[in-house]
Coordinates of C-alpha atoms in Angstrom, one line a residue:
M1 CA -125.1 117.7 23.4
T2 CA -127.6 120.1 25.0
E3 CA -126.4 122.8 27.3
Q4 CA -129.8 123.4 28.8
R5 CA -130.1 123.2 32.6
T6 CA -131.6 120.1 34.1
S7 CA -134.8 120.6 36.0
A8 CA -136.4 119.5 39.2
D9 CA -137.3 116.2 37.5
G10 CA -133.6 115.2 37.4
G11 CA -130.9 114.7 34.8
M12 CA -127.7 115.5 36.7
E13 CA -127.2 111.8 37.5
T14 CA -126.1 111.1 33.9
S15 CA -124.7 114.6 33.1
Y16 CA -120.9 114.9 33.3
G17 CA -120.8 118.5 32.3
F18 CA -122.2 118.6 28.8
R19 CA -121.5 114.9 28.2
E20 CA -124.1 112.3 28.8
V21 CA -122.7 109.3 30.6
R22 CA -124.2 106.0 31.6
Q23 CA -126.1 105.5 34.9
G24 CA -123.5 104.9 37.6
E25 CA -120.5 106.2 35.6
K26 CA -120.5 109.8 36.8
Q27 CA -119.2 109.3 40.3
A28 CA -115.8 107.9 39.2
L29 CA -115.3 110.7 36.7
V30 CA -116.1 113.4 39.3
N31 CA -113.8 111.6 41.8
D32 CA -110.9 111.9 39.3
V33 CA -111.5 115.6 38.9
F34 CA -111.2 116.3 42.6
H35 CA -108.1 114.0 43.0
K36 CA -106.5 116.3 40.4
V37 CA -107.5 119.6 42.0
A38 CA -107.4 118.7 45.8
K39 CA -104.1 120.5 46.6
R40 CA -105.2 123.6 44.7
Y41 CA -108.9 123.6 45.6
D42 CA -108.9 127.0 47.3
I43 CA -107.1 128.5 44.3
M44 CA -109.7 126.8 42.0
N45 CA -112.5 128.5 43.9
D46 CA -110.8 131.8 43.8
V47 CA -110.5 131.5 40.0
M48 CA -114.1 130.3 39.5
S49 CA -115.6 133.1 41.7
A50 CA -113.0 135.8 41.3
G51 CA -112.5 135.5 45.1
L52 CA -116.1 136.1 45.9
H53 CA -116.6 132.5 47.3
R54 CA -115.0 133.7 50.6
A55 CA -117.7 136.4 51.1
W56 CA -120.5 133.9 50.1
K57 CA -119.2 131.3 52.6
D58 CA -119.0 133.9 55.3
A59 CA -122.6 134.9 54.6
M60 CA -123.6 131.2 54.7
I61 CA -122.1 130.9 58.2
A62 CA -123.8 134.1 59.3
S63 CA -127.1 132.7 58.1
L64 CA -126.5 129.4 60.0
N65 CA -125.5 131.2 63.2
P66 CA -124.2 128.1 64.9
R67 CA -124.9 127.8 68.6
K68 CA -122.1 128.3 71.0
D69 CA -122.7 124.9 72.6
P70 CA -120.6 121.8 72.8
S71 CA -123.7 119.7 72.0
Y72 CA -124.2 121.4 68.6
R73 CA -123.4 119.0 65.8
V74 CA -123.1 119.9 62.1
L75 CA -122.5 117.6 59.1
D76 CA -120.6 119.4 56.3
V77 CA -120.9 117.3 53.1
A78 CA -118.5 117.5 50.2
G79 CA -116.4 119.7 52.5
G80 CA -113.1 117.8 52.3
T81 CA -110.7 120.7 52.6
G82 CA -112.6 122.1 55.7
D83 CA -113.4 125.6 54.5
I84 CA -117.0 125.6 55.8
A85 CA -116.4 123.4 58.8
F86 CA -113.6 125.6 60.1
R87 CA -115.8 128.7 59.8
I88 CA -118.6 126.9 61.7
V89 CA -116.3 125.9 64.5
E90 CA -114.8 129.4 64.8
A91 CA -118.2 131.0 64.7
S92 CA -119.3 128.8 67.7
D93 CA -116.3 130.0 69.7
R94 CA -114.7 126.6 69.1
L95 CA -117.5 124.9 71.0
A96 CA -119.5 123.2 68.2
H97 CA -118.5 119.9 66.6
A98 CA -118.4 119.5 62.8
T99 CA -118.2 116.2 60.9
V100 CA -116.6 116.8 57.4
L101 CA -117.8 114.2 54.9
D102 CA -116.4 113.7 51.5
I103 CA -116.2 110.9 49.0
N104 CA -112.7 111.9 48.0
G105 CA -109.9 110.9 50.2
S106 CA -107.4 113.4 48.6
M107 CA -109.7 116.3 49.6
L108 CA -110.1 114.9 53.2
S109 CA -106.3 114.6 53.6
V110 CA -105.9 118.3 52.7
G111 CA -108.6 119.2 55.2
A112 CA -107.2 117.1 58.1
D113 CA -103.8 118.7 57.6
R114 CA -105.3 122.2 57.6
A115 CA -107.3 121.4 60.7
A116 CA -104.2 120.3 62.6
K117 CA -102.3 123.5 61.6
K118 CA -105.3 125.6 62.8
G119 CA -105.6 123.7 66.1
L120 CA -109.1 122.6 65.3
S121 CA -108.7 118.9 65.2
A122 CA -110.5 118.3 68.5
N123 CA -113.7 119.9 67.0
L124 CA -113.7 118.0 63.8
D125 CA -114.1 114.5 62.3
F126 CA -113.2 113.6 58.8
V127 CA -115.3 110.8 57.2
E128 CA -114.8 109.3 53.7
A129 CA -118.3 108.4 52.5
N130 CA -121.0 109.0 49.9
A131 CA -123.6 111.8 50.2
E132 CA -126.1 109.3 48.8
D133 CA -125.6 106.8 51.6
L134 CA -124.6 108.6 54.9
P135 CA -123.1 106.3 57.6
F136 CA -125.0 108.1 60.5
E137 CA -128.1 107.3 62.5
T138 CA -131.4 109.1 61.8
G139 CA -131.6 112.4 63.7
S140 CA -127.9 112.8 64.4
F141 CA -127.2 116.4 63.4
D142 CA -128.5 120.0 64.1
A143 CA -127.4 121.2 60.7
Y144 CA -126.4 119.9 57.3
T145 CA -124.2 122.1 55.1
I146 CA -122.9 121.7 51.6
A147 CA -121.0 124.3 49.6
F148 CA -120.4 124.0 45.9
G149 CA -120.7 120.2 46.1
I150 CA -124.3 119.3 45.5
R151 CA -124.0 119.6 41.7
N152 CA -121.3 117.0 41.7
V153 CA -123.6 114.4 43.4
P154 CA -125.1 112.1 40.8
R155 CA -128.4 111.5 42.5
I156 CA -129.2 114.8 44.1
D157 CA -132.7 113.7 45.2
V158 CA -131.2 110.7 47.1
A159 CA -128.6 113.0 48.8
L160 CA -131.4 115.5 49.8
A161 CA -133.4 112.6 51.3
E162 CA -130.4 111.5 53.2
A163 CA -129.8 115.0 54.5
Y164 CA -133.4 115.1 55.8
R165 CA -133.0 111.7 57.4
V166 CA -129.9 112.5 59.4
L167 CA -131.1 115.9 60.7
K168 CA -132.9 116.2 64.0
R169 CA -136.4 117.7 64.2
G170 CA -135.8 121.4 64.0
G171 CA -132.6 120.9 62.1
R172 CA -131.6 123.0 59.1
L173 CA -130.3 122.4 55.6
L174 CA -128.1 125.0 54.0
V175 CA -126.8 124.5 50.4
L176 CA -124.5 127.1 48.7
E177 CA -124.2 126.5 45.0
F178 CA -123.4 128.3 41.8
S179 CA -126.7 129.1 40.1
E180 CA -128.4 131.0 37.3
V181 CA -127.4 134.6 36.9
E182 CA -130.5 136.8 36.9
M183 CA -129.0 140.2 36.0
P184 CA -128.8 141.4 32.4
L185 CA -125.3 141.9 31.0
L186 CA -123.8 140.2 34.1
D187 CA -125.1 136.9 32.7
Q188 CA -123.2 137.5 29.4
F189 CA -120.0 138.5 31.1
Y190 CA -120.2 135.5 33.5
E191 CA -120.9 133.1 30.6
A192 CA -117.8 134.4 28.7
W193 CA -115.7 134.3 31.9
S194 CA -116.8 130.7 32.7
F195 CA -116.2 129.1 29.3
K196 CA -113.3 131.1 27.9
A197 CA -111.2 132.3 30.9
I198 CA -111.7 129.7 33.7
P199 CA -110.4 126.6 31.8
Q200 CA -107.4 128.6 30.6
F201 CA -106.6 129.8 34.1
G202 CA -107.0 126.2 35.3
K203 CA -104.5 125.0 32.8
M204 CA -102.0 127.8 33.8
I205 CA -102.4 126.9 37.5
T206 CA -102.5 123.1 37.4
G207 CA -101.3 122.2 33.9
D208 CA -104.7 120.7 33.1
A209 CA -107.8 122.5 31.8
E210 CA -110.1 119.5 31.7
P211 CA -111.2 119.5 35.4
Y212 CA -112.1 123.2 35.1
Q213 CA -114.0 122.6 31.9
Y214 CA -116.1 120.0 33.7
L215 CA -116.7 122.3 36.6
V216 CA -118.0 125.2 34.6
E217 CA -120.2 122.9 32.5
S218 CA -121.6 121.4 35.6
I219 CA -122.6 124.9 36.9
R220 CA -124.4 125.5 33.6
K221 CA -126.3 122.1 33.8
F222 CA -127.4 122.5 37.5
P223 CA -131.1 123.3 38.1
N224 CA -131.9 127.0 38.5
Q225 CA -132.9 128.5 41.9
Q226 CA -136.6 127.7 41.6
D227 CA -136.1 124.1 40.4
F228 CA -133.6 123.3 43.0
A229 CA -135.8 124.8 45.7
A230 CA -138.6 122.5 44.4
M231 CA -136.2 119.5 44.8
I232 CA -135.6 120.5 48.5
R233 CA -139.3 120.7 49.1
A234 CA -139.8 117.3 47.5
A235 CA -137.3 115.8 50.0
G236 CA -139.6 116.9 52.8
F237 CA -138.1 120.2 53.9
S238 CA -140.3 123.1 55.1
R239 CA -139.8 126.8 54.9
V240 CA -137.6 126.5 51.8
T241 CA -136.1 129.7 50.7
F242 CA -133.1 130.9 48.6
T243 CA -131.0 134.1 48.6
N244 CA -129.1 135.1 45.5
Y245 CA -125.5 136.3 45.8
T246 CA -123.9 138.6 43.2
G247 CA -126.8 138.6 40.9
G248 CA -127.4 134.9 41.1
I249 CA -123.9 133.7 40.3
A250 CA -124.3 131.8 43.6
A251 CA -127.4 131.1 45.7
L252 CA -127.9 130.0 49.3
H253 CA -130.8 127.6 49.7
S254 CA -132.3 126.9 53.2
G255 CA -134.8 124.4 54.4
W256 CA -135.9 123.1 57.8
K257 CA -136.9 119.6 59.1
L258 CA -140.0 120.4 61.0

């Protein structure tokens, strides 16, 4: 099985890590991964990024700079545990409203419990739905965010088209995702960390290495920064840019519906 990255032309829809699966089969396999890791999702992100995901998420929210306005509406996709949505609401002085959408009910349950403990429930909705078929009217949101989730969507082009549809004119797309390391030596270290260390840590933490093996393989298959930016442009977005974090281990992609 090839380990090469997919391109802007597609391929993630039948790629379950390094395994090729039938059309329509991937979603159920991914769902099972996240049912298994839901209660330890934050620990999983700490393991996979050596804790850096927290700084990357903070940088994402700083880039978004949500308005301190009760009419400001954000859709956070694949954000079940609420990590991004909580940050957005707090950055707006608890004025903005965030809708957290996830296809996985286990993840949403964790997020709703966390929101209640933080006293943020009034600012949040939790919706179980598919990123490829959003249950919202056209032009509903000021911003669409997704962090470390787009690579798990089988038909990324369809999800991006849906993101464009539900955004208002002048709305912004922000996608934070693991990407292609562009620094010599760091790329070799990160490759070794990903494939040798992360699954073993996952097994120690959860008793099951398989979900972590899929997740690191999915990172390796995801289109690189330039190819993913091309996919965002193809969905209709303007002023498409990306910013690398930590040498390209992660990248923040931005686009506008103009």
